[in-house]
Coordinates of C-alpha atoms and ligand atoms in Angstrom, one line a residue:
X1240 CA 36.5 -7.2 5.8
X1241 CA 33.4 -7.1 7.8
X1242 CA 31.3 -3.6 7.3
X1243 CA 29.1 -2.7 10.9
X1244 CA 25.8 -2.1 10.4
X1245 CA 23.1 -0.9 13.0
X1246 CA 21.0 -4.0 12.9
X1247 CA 22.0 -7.7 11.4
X1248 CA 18.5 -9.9 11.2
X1249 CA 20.0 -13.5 10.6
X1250 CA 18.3 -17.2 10.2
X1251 CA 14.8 -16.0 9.0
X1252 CA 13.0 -19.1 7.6
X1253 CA 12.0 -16.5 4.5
X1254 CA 12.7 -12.6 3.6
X1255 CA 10.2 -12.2 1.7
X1256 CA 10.9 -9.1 -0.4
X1257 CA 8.1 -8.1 -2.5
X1258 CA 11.0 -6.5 -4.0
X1259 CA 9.6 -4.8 -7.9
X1260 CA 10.9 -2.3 -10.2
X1261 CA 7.4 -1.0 -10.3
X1262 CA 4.1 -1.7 -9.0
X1263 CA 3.5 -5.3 -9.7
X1264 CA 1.0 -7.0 -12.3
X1265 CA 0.0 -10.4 -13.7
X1266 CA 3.1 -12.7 -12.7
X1267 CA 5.0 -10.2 -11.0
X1268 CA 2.4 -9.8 -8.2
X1269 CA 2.0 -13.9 -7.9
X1270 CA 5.6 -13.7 -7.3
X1271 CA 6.9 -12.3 -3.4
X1272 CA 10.5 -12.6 -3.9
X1273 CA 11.1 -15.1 -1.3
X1274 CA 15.0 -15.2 -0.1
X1275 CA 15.0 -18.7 1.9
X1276 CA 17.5 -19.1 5.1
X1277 CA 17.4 -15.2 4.7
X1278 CA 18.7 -12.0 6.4
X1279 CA 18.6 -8.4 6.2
X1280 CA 21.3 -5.7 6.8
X1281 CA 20.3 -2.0 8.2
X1282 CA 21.8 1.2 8.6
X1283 CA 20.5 4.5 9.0
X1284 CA 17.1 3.8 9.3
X1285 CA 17.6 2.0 5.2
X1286 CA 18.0 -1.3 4.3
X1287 CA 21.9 -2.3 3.0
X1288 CA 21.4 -5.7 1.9
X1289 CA 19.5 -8.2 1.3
X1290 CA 20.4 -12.1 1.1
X1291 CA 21.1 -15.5 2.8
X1292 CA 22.2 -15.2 5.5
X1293 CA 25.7 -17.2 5.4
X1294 CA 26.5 -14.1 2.9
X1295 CA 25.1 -11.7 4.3
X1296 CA 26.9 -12.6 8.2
X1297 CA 30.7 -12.5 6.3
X1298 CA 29.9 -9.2 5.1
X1299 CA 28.1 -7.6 7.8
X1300 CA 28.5 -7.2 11.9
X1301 CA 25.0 -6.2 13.6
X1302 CA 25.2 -3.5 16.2
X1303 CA 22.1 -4.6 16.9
X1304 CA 22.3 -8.5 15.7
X1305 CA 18.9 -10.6 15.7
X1306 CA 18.4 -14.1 15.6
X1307 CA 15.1 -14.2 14.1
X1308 CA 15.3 -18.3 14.4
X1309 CA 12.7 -19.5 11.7
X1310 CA 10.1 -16.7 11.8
X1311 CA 9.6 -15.3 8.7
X1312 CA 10.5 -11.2 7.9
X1313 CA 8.8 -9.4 5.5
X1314 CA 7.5 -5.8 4.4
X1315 CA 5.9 -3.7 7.4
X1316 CA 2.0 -3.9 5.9
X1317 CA 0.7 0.0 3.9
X1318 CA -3.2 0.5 4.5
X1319 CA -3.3 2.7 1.6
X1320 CA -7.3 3.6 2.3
X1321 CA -8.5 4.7 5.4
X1322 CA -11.1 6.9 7.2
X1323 CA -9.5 6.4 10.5
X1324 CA -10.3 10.3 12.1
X1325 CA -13.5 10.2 12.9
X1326 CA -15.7 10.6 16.2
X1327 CA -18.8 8.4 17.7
X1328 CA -19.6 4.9 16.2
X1329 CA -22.7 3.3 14.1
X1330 CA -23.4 0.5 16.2
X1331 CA -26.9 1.0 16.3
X1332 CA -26.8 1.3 12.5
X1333 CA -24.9 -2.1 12.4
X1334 CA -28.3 -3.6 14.2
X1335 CA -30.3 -2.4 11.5
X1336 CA -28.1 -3.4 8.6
X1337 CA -28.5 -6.9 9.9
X1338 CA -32.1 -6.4 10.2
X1339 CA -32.3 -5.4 6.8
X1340 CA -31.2 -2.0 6.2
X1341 CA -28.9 -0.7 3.4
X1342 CA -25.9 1.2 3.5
X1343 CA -27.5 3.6 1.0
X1344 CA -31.0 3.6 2.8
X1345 CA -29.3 4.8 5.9
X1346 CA -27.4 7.8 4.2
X1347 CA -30.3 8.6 2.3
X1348 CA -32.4 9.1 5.4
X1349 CA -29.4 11.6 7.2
X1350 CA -27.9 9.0 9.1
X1351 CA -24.7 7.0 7.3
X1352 CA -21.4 9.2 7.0
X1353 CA -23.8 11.8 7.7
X1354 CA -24.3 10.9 11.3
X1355 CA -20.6 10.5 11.8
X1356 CA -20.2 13.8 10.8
X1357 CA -22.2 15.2 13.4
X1358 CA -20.6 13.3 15.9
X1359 CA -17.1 14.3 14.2
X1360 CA -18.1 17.9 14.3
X1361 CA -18.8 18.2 17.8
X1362 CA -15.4 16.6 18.8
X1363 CA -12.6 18.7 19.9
X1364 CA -9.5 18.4 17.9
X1365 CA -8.3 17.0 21.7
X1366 CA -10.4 14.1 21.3
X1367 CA -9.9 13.1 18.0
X1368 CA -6.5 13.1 17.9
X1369 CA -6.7 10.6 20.8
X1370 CA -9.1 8.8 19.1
X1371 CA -6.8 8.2 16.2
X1372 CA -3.9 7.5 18.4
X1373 CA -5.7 4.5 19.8
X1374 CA -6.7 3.1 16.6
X1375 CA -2.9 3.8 15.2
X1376 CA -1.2 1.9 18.0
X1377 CA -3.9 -0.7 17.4
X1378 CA -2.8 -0.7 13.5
X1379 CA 0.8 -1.5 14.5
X1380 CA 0.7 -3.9 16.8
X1381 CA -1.2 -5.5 13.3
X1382 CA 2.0 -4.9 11.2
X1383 CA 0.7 -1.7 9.5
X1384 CA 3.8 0.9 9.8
X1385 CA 2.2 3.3 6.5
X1386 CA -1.3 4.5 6.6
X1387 CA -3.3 7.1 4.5
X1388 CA -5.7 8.9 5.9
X1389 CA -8.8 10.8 4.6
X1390 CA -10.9 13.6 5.8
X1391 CA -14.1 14.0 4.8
X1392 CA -16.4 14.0 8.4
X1393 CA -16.9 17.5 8.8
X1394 CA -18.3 18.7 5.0
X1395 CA -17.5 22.5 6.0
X1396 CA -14.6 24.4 5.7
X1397 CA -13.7 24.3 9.5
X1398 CA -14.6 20.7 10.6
X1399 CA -12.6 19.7 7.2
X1400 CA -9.7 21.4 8.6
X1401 CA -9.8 20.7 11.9
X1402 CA -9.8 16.9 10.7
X1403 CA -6.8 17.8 8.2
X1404 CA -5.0 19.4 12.0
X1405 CA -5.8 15.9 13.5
X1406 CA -4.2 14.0 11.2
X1407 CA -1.0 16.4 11.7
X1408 CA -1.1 16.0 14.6
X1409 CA -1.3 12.4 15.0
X1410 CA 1.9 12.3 12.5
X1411 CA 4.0 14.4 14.9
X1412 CA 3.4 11.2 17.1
X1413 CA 2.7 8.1 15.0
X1414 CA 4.9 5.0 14.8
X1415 CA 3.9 5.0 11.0
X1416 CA 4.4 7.7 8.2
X1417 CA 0.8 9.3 7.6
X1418 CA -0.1 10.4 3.9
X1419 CA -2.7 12.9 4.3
X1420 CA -6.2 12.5 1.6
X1421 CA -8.7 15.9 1.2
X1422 CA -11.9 14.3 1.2
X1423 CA -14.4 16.9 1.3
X1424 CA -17.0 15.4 -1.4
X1425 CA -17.0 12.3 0.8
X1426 CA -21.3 13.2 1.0
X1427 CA -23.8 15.8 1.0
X1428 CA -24.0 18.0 4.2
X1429 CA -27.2 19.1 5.4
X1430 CA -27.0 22.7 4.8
X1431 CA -26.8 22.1 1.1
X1432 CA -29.5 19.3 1.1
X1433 CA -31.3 19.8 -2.4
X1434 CA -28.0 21.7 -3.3
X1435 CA -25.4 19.3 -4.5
X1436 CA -23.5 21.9 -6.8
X1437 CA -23.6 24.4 -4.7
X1438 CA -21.8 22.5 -2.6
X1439 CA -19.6 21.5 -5.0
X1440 CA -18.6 24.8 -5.7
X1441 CA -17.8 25.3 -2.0
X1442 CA -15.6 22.6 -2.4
X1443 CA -13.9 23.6 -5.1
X1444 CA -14.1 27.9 -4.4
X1445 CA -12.8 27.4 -0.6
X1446 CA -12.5 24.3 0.5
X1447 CA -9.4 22.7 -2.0
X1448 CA -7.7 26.4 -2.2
X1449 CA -8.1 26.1 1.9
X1450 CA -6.6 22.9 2.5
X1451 CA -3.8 23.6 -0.3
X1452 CA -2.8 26.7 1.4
X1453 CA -2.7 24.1 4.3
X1454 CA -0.7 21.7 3.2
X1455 CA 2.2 24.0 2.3
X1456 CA 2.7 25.0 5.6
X1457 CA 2.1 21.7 7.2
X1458 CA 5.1 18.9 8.1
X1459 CA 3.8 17.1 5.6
X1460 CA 4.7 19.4 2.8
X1461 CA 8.6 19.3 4.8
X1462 CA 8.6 15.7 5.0
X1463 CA 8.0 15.2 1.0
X1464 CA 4.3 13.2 1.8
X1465 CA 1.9 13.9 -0.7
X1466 CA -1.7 15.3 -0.2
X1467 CA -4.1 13.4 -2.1
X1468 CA -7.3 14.7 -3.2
X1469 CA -10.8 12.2 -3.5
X1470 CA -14.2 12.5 -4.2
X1471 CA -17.2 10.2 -3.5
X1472 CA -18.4 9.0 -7.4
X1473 CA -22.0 7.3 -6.0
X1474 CA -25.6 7.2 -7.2
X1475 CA -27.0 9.1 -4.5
X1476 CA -23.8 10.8 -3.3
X1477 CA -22.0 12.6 -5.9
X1478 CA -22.5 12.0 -9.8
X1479 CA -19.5 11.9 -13.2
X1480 CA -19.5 16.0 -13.5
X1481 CA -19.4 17.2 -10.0
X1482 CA -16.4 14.7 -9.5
X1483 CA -14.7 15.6 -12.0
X1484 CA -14.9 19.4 -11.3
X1485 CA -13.8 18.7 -7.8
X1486 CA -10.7 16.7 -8.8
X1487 CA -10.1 19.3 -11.5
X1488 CA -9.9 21.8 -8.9
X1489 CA -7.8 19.6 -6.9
X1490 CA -5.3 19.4 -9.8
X1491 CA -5.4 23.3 -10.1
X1492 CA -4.0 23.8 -6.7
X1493 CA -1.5 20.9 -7.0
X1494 CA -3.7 17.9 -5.6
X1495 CA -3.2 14.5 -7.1
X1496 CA -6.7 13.0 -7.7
X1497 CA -7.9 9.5 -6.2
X1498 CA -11.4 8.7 -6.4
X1499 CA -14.1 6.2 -4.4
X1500 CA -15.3 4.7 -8.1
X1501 CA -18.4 1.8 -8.9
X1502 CA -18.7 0.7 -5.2
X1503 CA -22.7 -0.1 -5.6
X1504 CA -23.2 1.3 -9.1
X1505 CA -21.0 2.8 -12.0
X1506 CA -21.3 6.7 -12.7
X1507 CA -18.2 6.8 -14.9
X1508 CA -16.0 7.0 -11.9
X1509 CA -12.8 4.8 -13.5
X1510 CA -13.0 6.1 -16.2
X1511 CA -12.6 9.6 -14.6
X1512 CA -9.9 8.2 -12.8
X1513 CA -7.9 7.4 -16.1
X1514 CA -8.6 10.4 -17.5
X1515 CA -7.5 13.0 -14.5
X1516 CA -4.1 10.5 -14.2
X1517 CA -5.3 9.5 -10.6
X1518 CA -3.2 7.8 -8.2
X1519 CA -5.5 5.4 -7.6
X1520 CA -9.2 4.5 -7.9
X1521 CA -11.0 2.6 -5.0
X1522 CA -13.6 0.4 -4.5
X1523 CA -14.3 -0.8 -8.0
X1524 CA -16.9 -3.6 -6.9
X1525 CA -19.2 -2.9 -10.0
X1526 CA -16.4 -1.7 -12.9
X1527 CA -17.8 -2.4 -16.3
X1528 CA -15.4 -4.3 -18.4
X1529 CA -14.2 -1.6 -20.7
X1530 CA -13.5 0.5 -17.7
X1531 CA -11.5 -2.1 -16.2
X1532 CA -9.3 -2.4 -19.5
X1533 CA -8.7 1.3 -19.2
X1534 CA -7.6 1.2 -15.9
X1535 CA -5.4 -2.0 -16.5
X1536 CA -4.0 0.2 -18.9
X1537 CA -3.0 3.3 -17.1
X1538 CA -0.8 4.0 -13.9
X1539 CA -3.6 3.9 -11.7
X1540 CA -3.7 1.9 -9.1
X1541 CA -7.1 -0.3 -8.5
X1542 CA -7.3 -0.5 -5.1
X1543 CA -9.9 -3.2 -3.6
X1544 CA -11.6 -2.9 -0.3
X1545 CA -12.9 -6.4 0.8
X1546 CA -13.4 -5.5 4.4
X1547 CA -16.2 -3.5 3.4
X1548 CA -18.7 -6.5 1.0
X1549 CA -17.6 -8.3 4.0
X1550 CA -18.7 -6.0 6.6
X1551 CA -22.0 -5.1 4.7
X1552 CA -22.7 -8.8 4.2
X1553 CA -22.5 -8.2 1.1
X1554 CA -21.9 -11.6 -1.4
X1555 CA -20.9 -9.5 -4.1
X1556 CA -17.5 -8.5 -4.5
X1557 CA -15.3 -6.5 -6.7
X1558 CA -13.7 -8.8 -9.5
X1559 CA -10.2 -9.3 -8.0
X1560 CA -9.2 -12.2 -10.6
X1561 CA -10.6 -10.5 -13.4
X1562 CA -8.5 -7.3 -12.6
X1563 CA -5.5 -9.0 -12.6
X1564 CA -6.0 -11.1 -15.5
X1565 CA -7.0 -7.6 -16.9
X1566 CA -3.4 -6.7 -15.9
X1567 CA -4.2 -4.5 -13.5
X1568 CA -1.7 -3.4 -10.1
X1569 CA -4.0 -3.9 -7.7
X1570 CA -3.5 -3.3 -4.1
X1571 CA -5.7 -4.2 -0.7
X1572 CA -6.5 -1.8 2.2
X1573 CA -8.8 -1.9 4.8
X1574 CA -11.1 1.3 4.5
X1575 CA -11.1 1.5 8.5
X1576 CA -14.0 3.9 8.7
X1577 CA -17.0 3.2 11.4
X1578 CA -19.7 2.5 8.7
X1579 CA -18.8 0.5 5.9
X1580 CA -15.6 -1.4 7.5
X1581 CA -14.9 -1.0 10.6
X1582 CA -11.4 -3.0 10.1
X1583 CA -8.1 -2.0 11.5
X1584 CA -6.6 -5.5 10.2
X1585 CA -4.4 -6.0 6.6
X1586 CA -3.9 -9.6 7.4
X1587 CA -7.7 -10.0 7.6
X1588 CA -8.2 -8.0 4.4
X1589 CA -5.6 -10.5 2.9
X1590 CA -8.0 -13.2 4.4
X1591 CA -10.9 -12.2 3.0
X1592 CA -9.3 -11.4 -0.5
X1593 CA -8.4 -15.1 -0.8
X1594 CA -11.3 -16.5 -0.1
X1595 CA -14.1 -14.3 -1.4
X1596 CA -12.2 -12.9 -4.2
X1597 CA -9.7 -15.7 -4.9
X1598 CA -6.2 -14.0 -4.8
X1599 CA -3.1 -16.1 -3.7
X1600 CA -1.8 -15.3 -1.1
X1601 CA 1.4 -14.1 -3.0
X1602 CA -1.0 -11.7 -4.7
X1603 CA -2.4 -10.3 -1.5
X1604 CA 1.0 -9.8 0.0
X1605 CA 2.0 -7.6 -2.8
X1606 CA -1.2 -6.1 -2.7
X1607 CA -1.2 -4.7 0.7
X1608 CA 3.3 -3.8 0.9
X1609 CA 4.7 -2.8 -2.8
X1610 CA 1.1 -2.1 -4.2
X1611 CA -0.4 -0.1 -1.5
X1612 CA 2.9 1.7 -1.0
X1613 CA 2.7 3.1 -4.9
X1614 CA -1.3 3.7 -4.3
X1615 CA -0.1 6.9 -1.8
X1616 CA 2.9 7.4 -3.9
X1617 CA 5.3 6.4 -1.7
X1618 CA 6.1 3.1 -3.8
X1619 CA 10.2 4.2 -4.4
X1620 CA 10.7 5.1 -0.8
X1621 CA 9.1 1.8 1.1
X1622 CA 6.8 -1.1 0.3
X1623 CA 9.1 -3.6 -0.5
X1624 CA 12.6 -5.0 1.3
X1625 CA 15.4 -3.5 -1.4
X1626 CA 18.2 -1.9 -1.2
X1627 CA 18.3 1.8 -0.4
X1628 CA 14.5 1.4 1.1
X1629 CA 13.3 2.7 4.2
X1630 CA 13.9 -0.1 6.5
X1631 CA 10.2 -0.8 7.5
X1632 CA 9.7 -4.5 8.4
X1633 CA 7.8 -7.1 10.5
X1634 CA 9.2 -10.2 12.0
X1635 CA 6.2 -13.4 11.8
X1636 CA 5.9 -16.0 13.6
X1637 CA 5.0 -18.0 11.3
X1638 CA 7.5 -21.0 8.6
X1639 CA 6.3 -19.2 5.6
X1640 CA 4.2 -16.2 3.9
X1641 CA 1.3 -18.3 2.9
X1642 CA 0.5 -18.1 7.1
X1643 CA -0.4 -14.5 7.1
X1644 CA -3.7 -14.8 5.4
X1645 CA -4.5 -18.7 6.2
X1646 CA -4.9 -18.0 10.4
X1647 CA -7.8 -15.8 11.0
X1648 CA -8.1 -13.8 13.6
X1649 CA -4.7 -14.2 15.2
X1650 CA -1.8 -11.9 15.0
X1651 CA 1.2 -13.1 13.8
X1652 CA 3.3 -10.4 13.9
X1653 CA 5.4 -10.8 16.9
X1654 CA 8.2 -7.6 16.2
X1655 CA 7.7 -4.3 13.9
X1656 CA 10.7 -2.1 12.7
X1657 CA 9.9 1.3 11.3
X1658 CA 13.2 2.8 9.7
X1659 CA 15.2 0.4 11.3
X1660 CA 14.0 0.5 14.7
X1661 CA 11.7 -1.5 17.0
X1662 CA 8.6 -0.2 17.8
X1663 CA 7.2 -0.7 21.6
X1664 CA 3.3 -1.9 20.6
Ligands
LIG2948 O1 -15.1 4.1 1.6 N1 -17.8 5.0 0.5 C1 -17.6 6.0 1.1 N2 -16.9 6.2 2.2 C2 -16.5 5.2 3.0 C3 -17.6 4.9 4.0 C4 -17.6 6.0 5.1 C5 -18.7 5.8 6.1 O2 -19.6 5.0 5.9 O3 -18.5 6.5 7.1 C6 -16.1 4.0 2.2 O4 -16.8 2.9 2.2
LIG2949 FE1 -13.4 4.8 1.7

């Protein structure tokens, strides 16, 4: 007897799964679970089943039935790290960065996240929440259907919020699930120039209790998303103790830590991570090797942000093969942010993470579906095509995986599901 489904997608040249009990390491992550002359089975916005597709078309009739006719399918994309509410641009700060100016120079002398927050500050809530649409739309037409996003351009108690409102806002709407990140340590605001700790007990005093009280009453608390709490661990930005006092506060009103960790020099910041139980720590360009053990160790999630060495013209990148030889999960995002990465692209994360940092391509599949998903805590709901799995997927056009980070600067994706359904980008 034949069971309907709402959607039957037949004669893909691979499914690739991704499929993992956990969040994947060593051979696991080389390994993408790819079903050959596959198919997919959907109902209720979840996946059903999962197989060839001569099994899966005598069990199942389509509602909705596909012909996908030698494109590939595979997990809809999770940008796990992102800044993407945010007003103005650095484009004259890009010049100078190519002229010879360094990211740290340019915070150091007020400009850096610090001129974004001015910008970001002076926006209405209006504007940024159109701002974000844009760049979310942009993001799906890529294949991304999960993004995190982080506050952490207003450094006050009301331009924080009103960037925490934007992000609710643009979930109400989104064609992907949003995972809100508390980022109000992301730098030093003016008012509290000379001041770090008293800021940091602003943060921790108001700020975290503010955004907590937040949460609760937000969709996001209703919808069973997370709110994630981060700090950035930086010479020149903030140092070991005041991170770890704001992600202890966090963890005192119920915020899961994650943490920006060793991206120009090491303060500790992994370490911390391990400690606190962290999601995940980011960055992680200049880990020391015993930190990286630890981390390898632990449930945290190392999550590596190529777009950004790559965007700073940076040579230098974090140690992708020796975190997974480590034993590591690692997972990719893009950091979309307008001064360090101004990215909205997985694939061309995946891209660079091959060739600068020697993943497989297997690896940085993994890295930016199952691994991402478990880097925003979302790793049991979606991430991966299995069975009981929010049905979030992308048709390719391309014969096998290996495609999506071998073309550059194409888009492959030529159809994106999100719960079962198509999404008009
Ligand atoms: O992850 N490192 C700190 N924060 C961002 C950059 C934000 C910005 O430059 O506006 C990052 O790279
Ligand atoms: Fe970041």
């Amino acid at each position: 007897m034949t069971e309907i489904v709402d959607l039957l997608l037949v004669n893909a040249a691979q499914v690739v799964t991704c499929a993992g009990p956990g969040p994947k390491r060593g051979a696991a992550l080389a390994d993408v679970g790819a079903i050959e002359h596959g198919a997919i089975a959907v109902a209720d916005g979840r996946i059903v089943a999962v197989g060839p597709t001569a099994e899966l078309q005598s069990r199942f009739r389509g509602r909705v039935h596909l012909d996908v006719a030698g494109k590939i399918i595979c997990p809809g994309f999770v940008d796990c790290h992102t800044h993407l509410v945010f007003a103005g641009d650095r484009v004259d700060e890009f010049e100078r960065k190519l002229a010879g100016a360094s990211y740290q120079e340019l915070l150091a002398a007020g400009g850096g996240i610090l001129s974004t927050m001015r910008a970001t500050r002076a926006a209405s809530l209006e504007e940024l929440v159109a701002l974000g649409q844009r760049r979310l739309h942009a993001m799906a037409r890529l294949g991304t259907t999960t993004v995190e996003i982080k506050s952490g351009y207003g450094l006050n108690t009301d331009g924080e919020l009103k960037i925490l409102a934007a992000i609710e806002r643009l979930a109400a709407a989104a064609p992907q699930d949003i995972v809100p990140t508390f980022l109000a340590a992301h730098a030093l605001p003016p008012e509290f120039a000379g001041d770090p700790d008293g800021y940091i007990e602003l943060v921790c005093e108001e700020m975290l209790p503010a955004a907590a009280t937040w949460y609760h009453d937000s969709l996001f608390g209703g919808l069973g998303l997370p709110l994630f709490n981060d700090v950035f661990c930086e010479q020149g930005v903030f140092d070991y103790a005041q991170s770890r006092r704001v992600l202890e506060a966090g963890l005192n009103v119920g915020l899961r830590p994650k943490i920006h960790a060793d991206e120009f020099v090491s303060l500790g910041g992994t370490r911390l991570a391990v400690e606190l139980g962290a999601i995940s720590a980011d960055h992680l360009d200049a880990t020391p090797p015993e930190e990286m053990t630890m981390l390898a160790a632990s449930q945290t999630i190392a999550v590596l942000l190529p777009g950004v060495n790559f965007h700073l013209g940076s040579r230098h990148f974090a140690q992708a093969r020796r975190w997974v030889e480590a034993g590591a999960a690692i997972a990719l995002a893009t950091d979309f942010n307008p001064g360090s990465a101004p990215i909205l692209s997985l694939p061309l994360v995946m891209a660079i993470a091959c060739r600068y940092q020697r993943l497989t391509p297997a690896e940085a599949l993994n890295a930016v579906t199952l691994n991402a998903a478990h880097a925003i805590g979302l790793g049991d709901r979606l991430g991966s095509l299995e069975v009981g799995k929010q049905a979030d997927l992308l048709i390719v056009d391309a014969p096998d995986y290996r495609h999506l980070a071998y073309w550059l600067g194409d888009n492959l994706v030529a159809a994106v599901f999100k719960a079962g359904k198509p999404l008009e980008v």
